[in-house]
Amino acid sequence: MALSSRWTLSQVTELFEKPLLELLFEAQQIHRRHFDPRQVQVSTLLSIKTGACPEDCKYCPQSARYSTGLRAEKLMAVQQVLESARRAKAAGSTRFCMGAAWKNPHERDMPLLEQMVAGVKAMGLEACMTLGALSESQAQRLARAGLDYYNHNLDTSPEFYGNIITTRSYQERLETLEKVRDAGIKVCSGGIVGLGETAKDRAGLLLQLANLPTPPESVPINMLVKVKGTPLADNDDVDAFDFIRTIAAARIVMPTSWIRLSAGREQMNEQTQAMCFMAGANSVFYGCRLLTTPNPGEDKDLHLFRRLGLNPQQTAVAAGNSEQQRRLEQVLATPDTDAYYNAAAQ
């Protein structure tokens, strides 16, 4: 995928070197030009297939290569996924994200994944998936099912990437983003702070994202959640100000993207989260778990939103049309069958 030249590495690096308060001021000004500064978009993330992933991402407890005590689980039944989506909408989420621990989905998975997307859309929620690499035909099928967003993170800079992952190249990740974009699906892509990278690597990650032909509509910025048994379990803690700088720089170089506080919020205090919102973050994952890691509960988040004067975004997607509603009712009325095989068996 060819990158544009909207930003240079030196320009993005300079943002990380700015005095923090000046950086926050610039980021907040840009944020206010493009978004309601009091609005926060709320998403819920569900692991629809957990563990037994063949990849070697050193931060991930779902990799089959590490002993983290995580029990592999089969692909969830469509009805079970849609019931979780109903609860997410009732709790205030406007986007429902479904994640599977795969290198890529098998063709046999696609009909079930399409049903999940169609059912979520029929509830009036935005639908997002993260399933690993996609082929062109898989991206097109998910688009036809109604998928709004596809998440595929770049994780870090191209230069540091090989220290974290060897089973998938950086170019493969860029190619998946291109297939998603070409299929008409919005792109969700970000990275992780705390992998052992330098500030220059963080700048390099943001440079890659901002200089995509079209920057991602959604950019999740994760703080490493250290899990015992993974190679990064003993990494140094991330300095809060360094994390806030990354949020602010992301807002400046991608002014129209949703910048999401993603994994790691459970280990942030309210003051750090407040400064992240001041730096331009305007989206969070909502609910007590993110795939397999802890996350603040809905009540805790609502309390923080009230204290900061933030308003969760209201559902902007109309409920599905009559055909989508009919399909949803049909799926919910269908009992589980052998179609729900153990997808954890690789």
PDB file of N, CA and C in Angstrom, residues 179-214:
ATOM      1  N   LYS A 179      -7.285  -3.882   1.536  1.00  0.00           N
ATOM      2  CA  LYS A 179      -8.427  -4.699   1.115  1.00  0.00           C
ATOM      3  C   LYS A 179      -9.705  -4.245   1.804  1.00  0.00           C
ATOM      4  N   VAL A 180      -9.594  -3.927   3.088  1.00  0.00           N
ATOM      5  CA  VAL A 180     -10.755  -3.441   3.844  1.00  0.00           C
ATOM      6  C   VAL A 180     -11.258  -2.133   3.245  1.00  0.00           C
ATOM      7  N   ARG A 181     -10.343  -1.211   2.984  1.00  0.00           N
ATOM      8  CA  ARG A 181     -10.714   0.084   2.413  1.00  0.00           C
ATOM      9  C   ARG A 181     -11.349  -0.089   1.042  1.00  0.00           C
ATOM     10  N   ASP A 182     -10.750  -0.944   0.203  1.00  0.00           N
ATOM     11  CA  ASP A 182     -11.265  -1.159  -1.150  1.00  0.00           C
ATOM     12  C   ASP A 182     -12.662  -1.775  -1.140  1.00  0.00           C
ATOM     13  N   ALA A 183     -12.981  -2.532  -0.080  1.00  0.00           N
ATOM     14  CA  ALA A 183     -14.306  -3.145   0.030  1.00  0.00           C
ATOM     15  C   ALA A 183     -15.361  -2.156   0.508  1.00  0.00           C
ATOM     16  N   GLY A 184     -14.941  -0.954   0.890  1.00  0.00           N
ATOM     17  CA  GLY A 184     -15.891   0.050   1.345  1.00  0.00           C
ATOM     18  C   GLY A 184     -16.150   0.025   2.835  1.00  0.00           C
ATOM     19  N   ILE A 185     -15.308  -0.677   3.585  1.00  0.00           N
ATOM     20  CA  ILE A 185     -15.433  -0.743   5.044  1.00  0.00           C
ATOM     21  C   ILE A 185     -14.519   0.313   5.654  1.00  0.00           C
ATOM     22  N   LYS A 186     -14.976   0.969   6.709  1.00  0.00           N
ATOM     23  CA  LYS A 186     -14.146   1.953   7.397  1.00  0.00           C
ATOM     24  C   LYS A 186     -13.023   1.244   8.149  1.00  0.00           C
ATOM     25  N   VAL A 187     -11.885   1.914   8.213  1.00  0.00           N
ATOM     26  CA  VAL A 187     -10.689   1.314   8.807  1.00  0.00           C
ATOM     27  C   VAL A 187     -10.528   1.754  10.256  1.00  0.00           C
ATOM     28  N   CYS A 188     -10.251   0.783  11.117  1.00  0.00           N
ATOM     29  CA  CYS A 188      -9.888   1.020  12.513  1.00  0.00           C
ATOM     30  C   CYS A 188      -8.488   0.443  12.694  1.00  0.00           C
ATOM     31  N   SER A 189      -7.519   1.293  12.999  1.00  0.00           N
ATOM     32  CA  SER A 189      -6.147   0.807  13.144  1.00  0.00           C
ATOM     33  C   SER A 189      -5.372   1.735  14.057  1.00  0.00           C
ATOM     34  N   GLY A 190      -4.621   1.141  14.977  1.00  0.00           N
ATOM     35  CA  GLY A 190      -3.835   1.922  15.921  1.00  0.00           C
ATOM     36  C   GLY A 190      -2.632   1.132  16.384  1.00  0.00           C
ATOM     37  N   GLY A 191      -2.307   1.270  17.669  1.00  0.00           N
ATOM     38  CA  GLY A 191      -1.127   0.591  18.168  1.00  0.00           C
ATOM     39  C   GLY A 191      -1.075   0.533  19.674  1.00  0.00           C
ATOM     40  N   ILE A 192       0.074   0.114  20.185  1.00  0.00           N
ATOM     41  CA  ILE A 192       0.258  -0.142  21.609  1.00  0.00           C
ATOM     42  C   ILE A 192       1.452   0.662  22.108  1.00  0.00           C
ATOM     43  N   VAL A 193       1.278   1.305  23.240  1.00  0.00           N
ATOM     44  CA  VAL A 193       2.360   2.028  23.906  1.00  0.00           C
ATOM     45  C   VAL A 193       2.838   1.174  25.079  1.00  0.00           C
ATOM     46  N   GLY A 194       4.149   0.957  25.179  1.00  0.00           N
ATOM     47  CA  GLY A 194       4.691   0.176  26.285  1.00  0.00           C
ATOM     48  C   GLY A 194       5.335  -1.127  25.877  1.00  0.00           C
ATOM     49  N   LEU A 195       5.538  -1.325  24.573  1.00  0.00           N
ATOM     50  CA  LEU A 195       6.143  -2.563  24.079  1.00  0.00           C
ATOM     51  C   LEU A 195       7.656  -2.591  24.264  1.00  0.00           C
ATOM     52  N   GLY A 196       8.213  -1.461  24.683  1.00  0.00           N
ATOM     53  CA  GLY A 196       9.664  -1.316  24.753  1.00  0.00           C
ATOM     54  C   GLY A 196      10.179  -0.384  23.679  1.00  0.00           C
ATOM     55  N   GLU A 197       9.239   0.236  22.963  1.00  0.00           N
ATOM     56  CA  GLU A 197       9.567   1.137  21.866  1.00  0.00           C
ATOM     57  C   GLU A 197      10.045   2.498  22.379  1.00  0.00           C
ATOM     58  N   THR A 198      10.653   3.268  21.505  1.00  0.00           N
ATOM     59  CA  THR A 198      11.089   4.621  21.831  1.00  0.00           C
ATOM     60  C   THR A 198      10.031   5.628  21.397  1.00  0.00           C
ATOM     61  N   ALA A 199      10.230   6.884  21.791  1.00  0.00           N
ATOM     62  CA  ALA A 199       9.331   7.944  21.329  1.00  0.00           C
ATOM     63  C   ALA A 199       9.369   8.049  19.806  1.00  0.00           C
ATOM     64  N   LYS A 200      10.533   7.803  19.222  1.00  0.00           N
ATOM     65  CA  LYS A 200      10.631   7.841  17.759  1.00  0.00           C
ATOM     66  C   LYS A 200       9.791   6.739  17.128  1.00  0.00           C
ATOM     67  N   ASP A 201       9.719   5.574  17.780  1.00  0.00           N
ATOM     68  CA  ASP A 201       8.866   4.494  17.277  1.00  0.00           C
ATOM     69  C   ASP A 201       7.395   4.888  17.359  1.00  0.00           C
ATOM     70  N   ARG A 202       7.013   5.556  18.427  1.00  0.00           N
ATOM     71  CA  ARG A 202       5.623   6.011  18.538  1.00  0.00           C
ATOM     72  C   ARG A 202       5.306   7.005  17.431  1.00  0.00           C
ATOM     73  N   ALA A 203       6.258   7.889  17.175  1.00  0.00           N
ATOM     74  CA  ALA A 203       6.085   8.831  16.065  1.00  0.00           C
ATOM     75  C   ALA A 203       5.994   8.080  14.739  1.00  0.00           C
ATOM     76  N   GLY A 204       6.807   7.023  14.591  1.00  0.00           N
ATOM     77  CA  GLY A 204       6.791   6.237  13.363  1.00  0.00           C
ATOM     78  C   GLY A 204       5.468   5.531  13.139  1.00  0.00           C
ATOM     79  N   LEU A 205       4.866   5.024  14.209  1.00  0.00           N
ATOM     80  CA  LEU A 205       3.542   4.408  14.104  1.00  0.00           C
ATOM     81  C   LEU A 205       2.516   5.425  13.624  1.00  0.00           C
ATOM     82  N   LEU A 206       2.471   6.586  14.276  1.00  0.00           N
ATOM     83  CA  LEU A 206       1.494   7.604  13.897  1.00  0.00           C
ATOM     84  C   LEU A 206       1.732   8.094  12.476  1.00  0.00           C
ATOM     85  N   LEU A 207       2.990   8.156  12.065  1.00  0.00           N
ATOM     86  CA  LEU A 207       3.312   8.549  10.695  1.00  0.00           C
ATOM     87  C   LEU A 207       2.700   7.572   9.696  1.00  0.00           C
ATOM     88  N   GLN A 208       2.846   6.276   9.962  1.00  0.00           N
ATOM     89  CA  GLN A 208       2.271   5.264   9.074  1.00  0.00           C
ATOM     90  C   GLN A 208       0.758   5.413   8.972  1.00  0.00           C
ATOM     91  N   LEU A 209       0.106   5.606  10.101  1.00  0.00           N
ATOM     92  CA  LEU A 209      -1.353   5.710  10.112  1.00  0.00           C
ATOM     93  C   LEU A 209      -1.823   6.977   9.411  1.00  0.00           C
ATOM     94  N   ALA A 210      -1.198   8.101   9.749  1.00  0.00           N
ATOM     95  CA  ALA A 210      -1.634   9.384   9.192  1.00  0.00           C
ATOM     96  C   ALA A 210      -1.381   9.471   7.693  1.00  0.00           C
ATOM     97  N   ASN A 211      -0.357   8.780   7.201  1.00  0.00           N
ATOM     98  CA  ASN A 211       0.008   8.868   5.793  1.00  0.00           C
ATOM     99  C   ASN A 211      -0.559   7.743   4.939  1.00  0.00           C
ATOM    100  N   LEU A 212      -1.479   6.946   5.485  1.00  0.00           N
ATOM    101  CA  LEU A 212      -2.227   6.023   4.640  1.00  0.00           C
ATOM    102  C   LEU A 212      -3.006   6.843   3.614  1.00  0.00           C
ATOM    103  N   PRO A 213      -3.334   6.275   2.443  1.00  0.00           N
ATOM    104  CA  PRO A 213      -4.072   7.050   1.436  1.00  0.00           C
ATOM    105  C   PRO A 213      -5.294   7.762   2.013  1.00  0.00           C
ATOM    106  N   THR A 214      -5.999   7.079   2.897  1.00  0.00           N
ATOM    107  CA  THR A 214      -7.036   7.704   3.720  1.00  0.00           C
ATOM    108  C   THR A 214      -6.752   7.291   5.157  1.00  0.00           C
TER     109      THR A 214
END
